[in-house]
Every structure is written in C-alpha cells, then in structure tokens.
Coordinates of C-alpha atoms and ligand atoms in Angstrom, one line a residue:
X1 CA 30.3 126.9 89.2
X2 CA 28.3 129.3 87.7
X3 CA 25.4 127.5 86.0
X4 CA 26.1 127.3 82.1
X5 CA 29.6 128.1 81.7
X6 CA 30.4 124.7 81.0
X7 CA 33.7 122.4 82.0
X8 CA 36.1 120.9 80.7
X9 CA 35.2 116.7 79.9
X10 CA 38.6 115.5 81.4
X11 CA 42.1 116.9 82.6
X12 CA 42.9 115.3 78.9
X13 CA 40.7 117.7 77.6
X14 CA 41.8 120.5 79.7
X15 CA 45.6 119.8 78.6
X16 CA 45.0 119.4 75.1
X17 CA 43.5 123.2 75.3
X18 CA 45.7 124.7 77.1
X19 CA 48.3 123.0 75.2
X20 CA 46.7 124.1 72.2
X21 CA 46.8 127.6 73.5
X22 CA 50.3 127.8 74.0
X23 CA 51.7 125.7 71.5
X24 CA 51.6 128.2 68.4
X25 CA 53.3 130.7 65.8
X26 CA 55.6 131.2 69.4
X27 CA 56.9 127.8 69.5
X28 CA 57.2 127.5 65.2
X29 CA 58.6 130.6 64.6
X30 CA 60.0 132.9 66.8
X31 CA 61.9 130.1 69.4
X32 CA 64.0 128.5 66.5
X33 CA 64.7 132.2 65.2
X34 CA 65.9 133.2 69.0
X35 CA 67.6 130.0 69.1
X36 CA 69.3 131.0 66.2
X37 CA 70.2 134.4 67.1
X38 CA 71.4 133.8 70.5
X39 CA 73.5 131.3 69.2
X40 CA 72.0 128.0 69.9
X41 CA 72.7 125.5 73.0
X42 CA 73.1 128.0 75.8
X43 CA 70.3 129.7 75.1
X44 CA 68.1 127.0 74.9
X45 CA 69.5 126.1 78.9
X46 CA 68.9 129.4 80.2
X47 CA 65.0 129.3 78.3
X48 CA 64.5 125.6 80.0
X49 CA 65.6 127.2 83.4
X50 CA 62.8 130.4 82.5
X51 CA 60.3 128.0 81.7
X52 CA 60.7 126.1 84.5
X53 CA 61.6 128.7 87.4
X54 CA 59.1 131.7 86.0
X55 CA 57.0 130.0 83.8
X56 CA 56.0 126.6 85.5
X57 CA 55.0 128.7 89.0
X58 CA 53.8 131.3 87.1
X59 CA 51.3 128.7 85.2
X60 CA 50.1 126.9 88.1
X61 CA 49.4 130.7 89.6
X62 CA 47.1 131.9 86.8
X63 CA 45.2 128.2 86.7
X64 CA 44.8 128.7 90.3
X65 CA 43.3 132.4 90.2
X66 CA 41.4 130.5 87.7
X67 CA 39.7 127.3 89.1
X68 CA 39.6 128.9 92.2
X69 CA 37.3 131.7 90.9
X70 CA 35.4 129.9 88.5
X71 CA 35.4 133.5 86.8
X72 CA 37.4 135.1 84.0
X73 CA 40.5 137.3 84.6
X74 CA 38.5 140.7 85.7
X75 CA 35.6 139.5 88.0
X76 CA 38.4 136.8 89.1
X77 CA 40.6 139.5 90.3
X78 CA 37.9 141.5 91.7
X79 CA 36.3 138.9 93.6
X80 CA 39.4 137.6 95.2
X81 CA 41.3 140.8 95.5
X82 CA 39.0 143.9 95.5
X83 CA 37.6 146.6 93.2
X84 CA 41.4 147.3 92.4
X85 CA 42.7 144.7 91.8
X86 CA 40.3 144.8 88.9
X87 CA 42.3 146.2 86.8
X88 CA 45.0 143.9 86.4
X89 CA 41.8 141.9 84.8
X90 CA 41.8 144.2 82.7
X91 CA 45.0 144.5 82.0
X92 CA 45.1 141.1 80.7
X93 CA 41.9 141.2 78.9
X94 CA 43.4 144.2 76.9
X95 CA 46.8 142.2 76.1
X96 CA 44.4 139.7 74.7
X97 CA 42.9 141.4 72.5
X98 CA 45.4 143.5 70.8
X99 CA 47.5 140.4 70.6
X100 CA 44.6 138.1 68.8
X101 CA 44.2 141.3 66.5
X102 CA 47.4 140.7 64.8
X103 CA 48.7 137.0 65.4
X104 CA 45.4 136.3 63.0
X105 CA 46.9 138.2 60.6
X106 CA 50.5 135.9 60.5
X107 CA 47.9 133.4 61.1
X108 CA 46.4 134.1 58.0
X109 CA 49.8 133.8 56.1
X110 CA 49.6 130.0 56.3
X111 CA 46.3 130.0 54.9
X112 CA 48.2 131.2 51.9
X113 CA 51.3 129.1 51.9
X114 CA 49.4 126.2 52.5
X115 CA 47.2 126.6 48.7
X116 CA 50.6 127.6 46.8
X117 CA 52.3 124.6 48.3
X118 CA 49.2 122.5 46.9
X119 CA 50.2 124.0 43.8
X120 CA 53.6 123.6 43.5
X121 CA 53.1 119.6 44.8
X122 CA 50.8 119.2 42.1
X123 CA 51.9 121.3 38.8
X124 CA 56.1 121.4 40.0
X125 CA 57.7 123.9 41.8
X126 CA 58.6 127.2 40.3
X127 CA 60.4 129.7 42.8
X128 CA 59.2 132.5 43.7
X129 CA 61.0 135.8 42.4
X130 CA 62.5 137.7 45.6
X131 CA 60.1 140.4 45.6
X132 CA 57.1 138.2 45.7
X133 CA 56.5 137.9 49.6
X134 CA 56.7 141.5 50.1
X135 CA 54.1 142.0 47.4
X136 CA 51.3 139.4 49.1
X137 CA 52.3 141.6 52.7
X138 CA 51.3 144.9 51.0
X139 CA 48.0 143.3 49.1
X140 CA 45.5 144.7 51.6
X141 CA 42.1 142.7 50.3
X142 CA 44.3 139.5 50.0
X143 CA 45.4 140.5 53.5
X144 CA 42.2 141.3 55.2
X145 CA 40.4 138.5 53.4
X146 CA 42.9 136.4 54.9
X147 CA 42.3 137.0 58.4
X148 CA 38.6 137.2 58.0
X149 CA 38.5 133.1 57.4
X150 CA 41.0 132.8 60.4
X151 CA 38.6 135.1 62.6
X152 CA 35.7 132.9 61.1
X153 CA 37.5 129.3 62.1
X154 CA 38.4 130.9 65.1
X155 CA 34.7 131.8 66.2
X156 CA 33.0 129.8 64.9
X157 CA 34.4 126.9 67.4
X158 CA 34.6 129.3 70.4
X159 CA 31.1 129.6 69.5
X160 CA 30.6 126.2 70.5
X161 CA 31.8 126.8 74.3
X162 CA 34.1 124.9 75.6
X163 CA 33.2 120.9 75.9
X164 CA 31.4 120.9 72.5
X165 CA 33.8 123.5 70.9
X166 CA 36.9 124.2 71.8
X167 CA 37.6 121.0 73.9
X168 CA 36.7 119.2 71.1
X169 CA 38.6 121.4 68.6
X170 CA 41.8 121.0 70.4
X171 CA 41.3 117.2 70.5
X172 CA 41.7 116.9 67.0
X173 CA 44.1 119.6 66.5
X174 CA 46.7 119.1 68.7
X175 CA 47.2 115.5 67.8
X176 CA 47.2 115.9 64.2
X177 CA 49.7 118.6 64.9
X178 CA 52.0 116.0 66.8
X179 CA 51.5 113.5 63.9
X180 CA 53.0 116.1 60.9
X181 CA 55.5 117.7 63.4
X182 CA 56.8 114.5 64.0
X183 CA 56.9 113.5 60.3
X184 CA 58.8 116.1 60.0
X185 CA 61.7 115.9 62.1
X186 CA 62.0 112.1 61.3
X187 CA 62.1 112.8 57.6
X188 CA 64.9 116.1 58.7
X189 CA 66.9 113.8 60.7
X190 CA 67.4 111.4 57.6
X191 CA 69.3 114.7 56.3
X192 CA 72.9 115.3 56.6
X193 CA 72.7 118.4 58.8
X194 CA 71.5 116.9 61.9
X195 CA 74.7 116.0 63.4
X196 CA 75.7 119.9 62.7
X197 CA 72.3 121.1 64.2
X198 CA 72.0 118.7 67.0
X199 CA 75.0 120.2 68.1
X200 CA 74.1 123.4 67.8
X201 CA 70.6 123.2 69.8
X202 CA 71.8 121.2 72.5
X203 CA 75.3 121.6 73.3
X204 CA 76.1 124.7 75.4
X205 CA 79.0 127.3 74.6
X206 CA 78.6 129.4 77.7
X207 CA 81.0 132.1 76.8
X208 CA 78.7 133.3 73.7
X209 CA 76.0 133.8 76.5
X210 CA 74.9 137.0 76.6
X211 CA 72.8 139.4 79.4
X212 CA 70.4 139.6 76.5
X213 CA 69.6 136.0 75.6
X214 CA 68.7 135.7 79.3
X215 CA 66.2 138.5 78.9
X216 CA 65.2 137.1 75.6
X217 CA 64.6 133.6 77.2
X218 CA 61.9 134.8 79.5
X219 CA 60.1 137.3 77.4
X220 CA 59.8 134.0 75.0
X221 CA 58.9 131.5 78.1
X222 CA 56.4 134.2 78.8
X223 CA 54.7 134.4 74.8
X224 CA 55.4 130.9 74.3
X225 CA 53.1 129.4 77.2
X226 CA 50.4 132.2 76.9
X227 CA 51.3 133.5 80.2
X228 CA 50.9 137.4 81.8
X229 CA 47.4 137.9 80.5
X230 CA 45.0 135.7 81.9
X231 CA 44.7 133.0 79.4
X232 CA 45.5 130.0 82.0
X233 CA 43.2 131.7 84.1
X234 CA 40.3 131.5 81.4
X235 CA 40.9 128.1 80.9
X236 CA 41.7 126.9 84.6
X237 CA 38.2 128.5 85.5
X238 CA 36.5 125.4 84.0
X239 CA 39.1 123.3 85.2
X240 CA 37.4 120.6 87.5
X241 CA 38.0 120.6 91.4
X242 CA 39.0 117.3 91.7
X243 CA 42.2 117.6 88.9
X244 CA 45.5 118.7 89.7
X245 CA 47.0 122.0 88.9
X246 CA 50.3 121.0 89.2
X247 CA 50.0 117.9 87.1
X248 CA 47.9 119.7 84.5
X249 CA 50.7 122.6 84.6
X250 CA 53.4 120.6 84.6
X251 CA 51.9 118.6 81.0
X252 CA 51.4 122.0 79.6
X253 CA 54.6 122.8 80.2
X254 CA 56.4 120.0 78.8
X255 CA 54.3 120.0 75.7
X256 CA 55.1 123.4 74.4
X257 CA 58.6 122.5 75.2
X258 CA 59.0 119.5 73.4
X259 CA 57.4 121.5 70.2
X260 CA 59.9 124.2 70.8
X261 CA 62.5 122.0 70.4
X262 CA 61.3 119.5 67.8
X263 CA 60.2 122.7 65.6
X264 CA 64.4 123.9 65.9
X265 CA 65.8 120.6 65.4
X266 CA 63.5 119.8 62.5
X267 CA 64.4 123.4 61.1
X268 CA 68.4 123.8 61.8
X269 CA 68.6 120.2 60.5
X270 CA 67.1 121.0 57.0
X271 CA 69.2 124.8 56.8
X272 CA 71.9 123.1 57.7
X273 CA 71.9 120.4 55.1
X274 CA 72.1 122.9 52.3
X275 CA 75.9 124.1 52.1
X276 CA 76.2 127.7 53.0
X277 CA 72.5 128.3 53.9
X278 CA 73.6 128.8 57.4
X279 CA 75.2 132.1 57.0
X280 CA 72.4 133.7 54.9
X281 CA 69.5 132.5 57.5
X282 CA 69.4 135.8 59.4
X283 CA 67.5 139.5 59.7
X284 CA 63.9 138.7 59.7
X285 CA 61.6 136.6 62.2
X286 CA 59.5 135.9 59.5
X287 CA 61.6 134.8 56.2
X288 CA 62.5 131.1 58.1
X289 CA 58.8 129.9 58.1
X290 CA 57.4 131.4 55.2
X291 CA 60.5 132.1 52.5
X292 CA 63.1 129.9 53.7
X293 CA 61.4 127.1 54.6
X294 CA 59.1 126.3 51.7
X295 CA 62.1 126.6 49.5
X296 CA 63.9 124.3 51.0
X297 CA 61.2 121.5 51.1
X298 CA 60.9 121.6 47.4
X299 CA 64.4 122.0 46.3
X300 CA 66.6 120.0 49.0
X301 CA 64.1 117.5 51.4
X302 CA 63.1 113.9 50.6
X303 CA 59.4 113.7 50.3
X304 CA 58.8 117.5 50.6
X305 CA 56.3 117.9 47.8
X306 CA 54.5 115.9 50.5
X307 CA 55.7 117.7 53.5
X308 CA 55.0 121.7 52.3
X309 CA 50.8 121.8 52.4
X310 CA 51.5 118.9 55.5
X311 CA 54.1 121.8 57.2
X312 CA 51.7 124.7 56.9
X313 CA 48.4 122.8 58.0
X314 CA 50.5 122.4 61.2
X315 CA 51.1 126.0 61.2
X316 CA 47.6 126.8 61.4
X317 CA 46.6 124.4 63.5
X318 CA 49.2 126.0 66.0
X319 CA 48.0 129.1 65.5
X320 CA 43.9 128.4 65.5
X321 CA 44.4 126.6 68.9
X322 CA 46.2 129.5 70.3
X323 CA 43.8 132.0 69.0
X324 CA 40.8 129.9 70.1
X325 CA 42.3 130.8 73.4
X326 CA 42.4 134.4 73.0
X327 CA 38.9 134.5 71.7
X328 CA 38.0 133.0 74.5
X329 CA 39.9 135.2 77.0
X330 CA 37.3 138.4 75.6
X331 CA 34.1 136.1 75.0
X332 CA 33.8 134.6 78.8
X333 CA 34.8 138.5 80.0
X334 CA 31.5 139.1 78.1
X335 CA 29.5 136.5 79.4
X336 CA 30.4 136.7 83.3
X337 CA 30.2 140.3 83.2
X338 CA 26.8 141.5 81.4
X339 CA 25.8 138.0 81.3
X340 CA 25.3 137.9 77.5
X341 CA 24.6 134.4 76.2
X342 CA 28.0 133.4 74.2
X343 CA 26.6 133.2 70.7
X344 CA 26.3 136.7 71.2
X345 CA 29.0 137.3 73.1
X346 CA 31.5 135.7 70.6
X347 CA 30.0 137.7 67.8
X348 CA 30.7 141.0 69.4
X349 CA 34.0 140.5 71.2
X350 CA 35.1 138.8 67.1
X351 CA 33.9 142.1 65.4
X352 CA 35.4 144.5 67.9
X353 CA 38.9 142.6 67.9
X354 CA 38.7 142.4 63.7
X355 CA 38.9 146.2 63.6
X356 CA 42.3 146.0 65.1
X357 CA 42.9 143.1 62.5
X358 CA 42.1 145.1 59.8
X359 CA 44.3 148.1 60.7
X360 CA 47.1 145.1 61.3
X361 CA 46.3 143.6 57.7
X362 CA 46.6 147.3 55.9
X363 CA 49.8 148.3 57.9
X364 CA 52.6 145.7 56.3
X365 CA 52.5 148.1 52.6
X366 CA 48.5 148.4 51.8
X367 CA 48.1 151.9 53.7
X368 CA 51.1 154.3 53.9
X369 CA 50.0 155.8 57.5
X370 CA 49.4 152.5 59.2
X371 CA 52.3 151.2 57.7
X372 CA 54.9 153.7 58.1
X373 CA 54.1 155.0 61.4
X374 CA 56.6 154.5 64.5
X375 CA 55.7 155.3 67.9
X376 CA 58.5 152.8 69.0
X377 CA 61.6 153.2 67.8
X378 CA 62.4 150.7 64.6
X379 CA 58.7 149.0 65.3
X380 CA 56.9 150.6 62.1
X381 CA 53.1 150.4 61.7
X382 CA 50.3 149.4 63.5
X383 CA 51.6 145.5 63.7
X384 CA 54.4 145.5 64.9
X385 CA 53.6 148.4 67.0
X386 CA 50.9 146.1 68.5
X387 CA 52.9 143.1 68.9
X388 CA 56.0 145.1 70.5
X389 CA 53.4 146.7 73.2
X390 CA 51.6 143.7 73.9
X391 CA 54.7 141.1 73.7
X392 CA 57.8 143.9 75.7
X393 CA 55.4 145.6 78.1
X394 CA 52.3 144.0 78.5
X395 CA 52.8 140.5 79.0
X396 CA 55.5 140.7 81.6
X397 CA 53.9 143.9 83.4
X398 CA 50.9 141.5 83.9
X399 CA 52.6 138.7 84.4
X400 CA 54.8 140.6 87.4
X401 CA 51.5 141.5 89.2
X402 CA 49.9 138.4 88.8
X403 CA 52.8 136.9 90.6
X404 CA 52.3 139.8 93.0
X405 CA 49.3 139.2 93.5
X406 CA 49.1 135.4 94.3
X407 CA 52.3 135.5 96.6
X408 CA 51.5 138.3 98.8
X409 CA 47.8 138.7 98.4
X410 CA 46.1 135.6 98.3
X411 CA 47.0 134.1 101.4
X412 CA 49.0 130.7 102.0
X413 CA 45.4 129.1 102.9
X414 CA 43.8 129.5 99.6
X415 CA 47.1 128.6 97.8
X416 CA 47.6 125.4 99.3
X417 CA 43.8 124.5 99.8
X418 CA 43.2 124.5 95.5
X419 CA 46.6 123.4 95.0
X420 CA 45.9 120.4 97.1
X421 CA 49.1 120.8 98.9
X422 CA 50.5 120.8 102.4
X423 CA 52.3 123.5 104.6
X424 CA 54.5 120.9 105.5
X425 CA 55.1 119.4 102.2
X426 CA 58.8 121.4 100.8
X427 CA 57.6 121.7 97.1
X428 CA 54.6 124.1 98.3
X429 CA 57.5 125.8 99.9
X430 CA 59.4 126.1 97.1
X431 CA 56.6 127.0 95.0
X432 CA 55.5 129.8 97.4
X433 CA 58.9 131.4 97.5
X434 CA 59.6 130.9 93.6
X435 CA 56.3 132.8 92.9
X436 CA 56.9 135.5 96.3
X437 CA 60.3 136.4 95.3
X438 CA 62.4 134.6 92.3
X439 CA 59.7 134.5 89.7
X440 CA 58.7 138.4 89.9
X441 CA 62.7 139.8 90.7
X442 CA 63.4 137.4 87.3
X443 CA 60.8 139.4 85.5
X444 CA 61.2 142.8 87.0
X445 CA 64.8 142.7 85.7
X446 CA 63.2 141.9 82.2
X447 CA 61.4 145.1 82.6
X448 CA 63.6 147.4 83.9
X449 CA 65.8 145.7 80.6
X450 CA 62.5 146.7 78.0
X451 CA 62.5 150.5 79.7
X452 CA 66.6 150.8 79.3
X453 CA 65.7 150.3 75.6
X454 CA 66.1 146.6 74.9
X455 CA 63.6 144.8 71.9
X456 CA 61.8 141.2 72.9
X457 CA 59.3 141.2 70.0
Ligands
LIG1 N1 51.5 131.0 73.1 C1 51.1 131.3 71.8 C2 52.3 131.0 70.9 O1 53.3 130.5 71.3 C3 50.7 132.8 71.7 C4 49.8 133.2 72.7 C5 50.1 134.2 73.6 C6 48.5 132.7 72.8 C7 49.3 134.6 74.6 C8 47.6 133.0 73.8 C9 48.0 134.0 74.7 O2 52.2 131.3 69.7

C-alpha cells in the first residue's frame, strides 16, 4: 500500500461506496425511462442477463486491476501492463471527467425540486404552467449556481479521503436512500396501478423484443454500475487484501439492481394509477423525474406532500454518492501521479472539471452557441454532446479493453491469486472465459451498433 492513501474500514464500507457510486441518476432515471420505452418485462430480462454476464465479470475485473495495483486507473495500467497500456488509464480518467462535468449539472436539478417541493408542502400546491421547466433549463446563473453547491458537497467530502470522507459519506447516504426509496414504493403499491405495472416490469412479452433493447440493456448495465472507466478500479485500490472481490462484486451488483427495479415499480405504479397518464409518459428522459413525477405526488399520491422534498433528497443523494466517485476517479490520478497531497489535489482536479460544468450549465437555453451546436446528429449543445460521447463511445470502448486487457494480458496467475480462486475450481473458469470472450464480443457488438448509427444516451 502506498503509505497515506488510506483504506477502506470494512468490505461494509467498501460496498456501501461503491454502491453509492453506482446507484444514481442511472438507476432513477434513465432505467425506468428504458424500461418504459422498450416496452417493459423483456427488457428488464435481457438487462438482468447484461448485468450479470458483462457487468458482474466486468466488475470484479476493474476491482481486481484495482486492489491488485493499489494505484489509480493510469499508473495501474502502466504498472501492470506497460507504458501503453497507459492510456486506457487515461482513457478512463477522461470519461470521468467529462461525465462528472455534466451529471452535476442534472444533479443540480434536484437541488431545485427539492426547495419548491418544500414550498408547495407547506403553502399548497400550485402547478406549474408548461413552460416553466424549460425556463429554469435556460436560467444560466440559476444553472451554474446550481452546480456549484453540488461541486461544493461533492468536494468537500472527497476532501476528506476515503475512511473519514467518503466512506463515511456513503454510510449515511446510501441507507437513508434505502429508507425513502422504500417509503416510497410501499406508499405506490397501496395505489391501484400496481397490479397494471407489476405486470408490465416483470412479465416478459418476448415478441416486442427488439435488436435494440438488447443493445440498450448493456449500454445501461454499463452507466448504471459505473463500469468502463475505472471507477471500480479507484475504489477496489483501497479495497483490503483479505476481502473478497467476488462477494464485494456480487453486493454491488445486486444493490444497484434492486434500486433499478424498486425506482420502476415505484414509478409505473403511480403513472399508472392516473387514468390515461400512460399514453402521454413519453419523448423526454428527463420530464418523468422532474415534471411528471412531482405532479403526480401532489395531485394523485397518499401522503405526497410528504413524499416530494423526501423523493428528491433521494435523488441527490443518488447522485452525490456517484459523483463522489467520479471526483475521486481524477483526485487519486493526482495524488499517485505528481504526488500532490489531496487537499490540493481535490481542489484542482474540482476547478478544472467545473469549467466543463459551466459550459454544460449555459448549453440547455442560457448561450445560443453552446446550446445549439451539434456535432452529433440530434445531440444539441455541449451536454448532451458530452453525455452522448462519454455514455455511446467512451464507456463501452473502455470497458471492451479493460476486458481485453485482464483476459489476455494479465495472466491466469495474477487473476486467480487476488481473486482467491483456484484453477481447478469451474467458476474461475467460467469467469475467465466470460471476461476472455462473451463479455467483450457482447460489447463489441454494442459498438459496432453505436458506429452503424444507433443512440444509447
Ligand atoms: N452509475 C451512476 C448512475 O447510475 C453514474 C456513474 C457512471 C457514476 C460512471 C460513476 C461512473 O447514475
């Protein structure tokens, strides 16, 4: 261990961060909107079978470039791999960056839903006039003032380092997040949609399944879990020898799951309790959580005056444990390559990455260039240019090479040695062949997909 990087306290701790990290705006938002797009239960099976053929491996990969290194992603790579091998460091360094650049920026957006659903609990509800949401989106102080307090929470605990900070952080966050979401679905089950929605998340109609809500499943599985840029290896490097990586995988796993899935039911169950609601939901990622949903908690749900500030403290709580994450992806870079202490470290790596917030917050209306610019086709200005590089190309490019890498390049040895497995034992096997061939020919037709034209932002 490199002296003063610090560790994790436990493998609780360890979960609960990683957890953090990949439980987020993926699992709140954008799932139950794919869920809803690709027509419900047979999507959800082919995203459990992603999750659990690519992203499971693929988890247990990065922890293990990780803890094995006891580095970040680029002196990781380098050290295990060679000079050129460097760059797939960087590669996921990069990703990091530009993605924390504009998820603070949605992130922000709860900030504000959270204080006008505090005012609508306390002095009534008055609904908004249509044009209202697309009014705060092109406010560009309101915008950048927003995502300056989430880049402030957001340091100010990676700051901390990782037992006194972000361990810590994570330990409050993610079981207050539990609590609410959990509130929440019990209070949306007592609603007469369920029965409807139930069957629409969980019971398969294979014939609507599509080519593209394959491809769809594992560009989410690979978003969802913070996979392909060399989060899980961040956080695996303080991982302590002595824990399992499959067991601490495996947790991961199933918590950003079960949020997946609680976050839909909890959702489809309230839009389908309000007759005709069903057919309207549709044409933007965002309008569910923040127009939609807020709505509905004050007009049709038991207990919502209750339930709207509750619902969007859990939103940013998702979100500040993920983007802890990514903070920390670009502060440790910092520290084990020029060996800067972290205070300063954090600082810099925060100030760099708020530029790209900035241009991010001015692009949804404030600024005519960065808004109306399109360098991909139907992805105008600079955020959702940023999340359509990072989320269609980046993630998955990275994530192919990583599997690459620890399938053909590290060696069986080294595999099995920090995975505490052996030869002999068939689920090594299995694991050594998912990540050598099944896991990379899975993503590799998800890429060869994005370059024949097809969207996954
Ligand atoms: N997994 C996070 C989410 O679901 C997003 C994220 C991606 C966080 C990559 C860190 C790294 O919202």
């Amino acid at each position: 261990m490199t002296a003063g990087r610090g560790n994790w306290g436990s493998r609780v701790g360890f979960v609960m961060a990683a957890a953090g990290s990949a439980v987020g705006l993926g699992n709140l938002w954008k799932f139950p909107y794919l869920t809803w797009e690709n027509n419900g239960g047979a999507f959800v099976i082919v995203y459990l079978l992603a999750v659990l053929v690519i992203g499971l491996p693929l988890m247990m990969s990065e922890i293990l470039v990780g803890r094995k290194t006891q580095l970040s992603p680029v002196p990781a790579f380098t050290s295990l791999g060679g000079k050129k091998w460097s760059a797939l460091g960087w590669l996921g360094v990069t990703s990091g960056a530009i993605i924390q650049a504009y998820y603070i920026v949605i992130a922000g957006w709860s900030l504000r839903s959270f204080v006008q659903c505090l005012g609508w609990s306390l002095q009534g509800y008055i609904a908004p006039a249509e044009s209202e949401f697309g009014e705060f989106l092109s406010n560009g102080p309101l915008q950048i003032g927003l995502a300056f307090l989430f880049t402030l929470f957001t340091a100010s605990i990676v700051y901390r380092g990782i037992g006194g900070g972000i361990e810590k952080a994570n330990k409050i966050l993610m079981p207050a997040l539990f609590a609410i979401l959990m509130y929440l679905v019990l209070t949306a089950l007592t609603m007469e949609g369920r029965s409807e929605a139930l069957t629409k998340i969980f019971m398969p109609n294979l014939s609507t399944l599509k080519l593209r809500g394959f491809l769809e499943a594992v560009g989410q599985a690979f978003f969802s879990l913070s996979l392909g840029l060399g989060a899980m290896v961040t956080y695996g490097s303080y991982l302590d020898k002595k824990e399992s990586i499959f067991k601490s995988a495996l947790w991961v796993v199933v918590l950003d799951t079960l949020v997946a899935l609680l976050a839909c039911v909890a959702m489809f169950t309230i839009i389908f309790s309000v007759s005709g609601l069903g057919s309207r939901v549709s044409g933007s990622t965002i309008g569910m959580l923040f127009i939609t949903l807020p709505d509905l908690f004050y007009t049709h749900m038991p207990g919502g005056v209750i339930l709207g500030p509750l619902f969007f403290v859990l939103v940013a709580f998702a979100a500040l444990s993920s983007t802890i994450s990514l903070g920390e992806v670009t502060t440790s870079l910092v520290i084990d390559l020029i060996g800067w202490t972290r205070a300063r470290a954090t600082i810099v790596t925060t100030c760099v990455v708020f530029i790209g917030s900035i241009l991010s917050a001015l692009s949804l209306g404030a600024n005519g260039l960065l808004s109306s610019f399109e360098f991909f086709e139907g992805k105008k200005g600079v955020l959702s240019t940023l999340d359509h590089l990072a989320a269609n190309w980046m993630l998955p490019v990275g994530g192919f090479l990583i599997t690459l890498f620890v399938g053909w390049k590290l060696g069986r040895r080294t595999c099995m040695d920090e995975l505490g497995l052996l030869q002999s034992n068939p689920a090594f096997t299995a694991w050594l062949w998912i990540v050598r061939i099944v896991a990379p020919a899975a993503v590799l037709i998800l890429l060869i997909s994005v370059i024949m034209g097809k969207d996954f932002s």
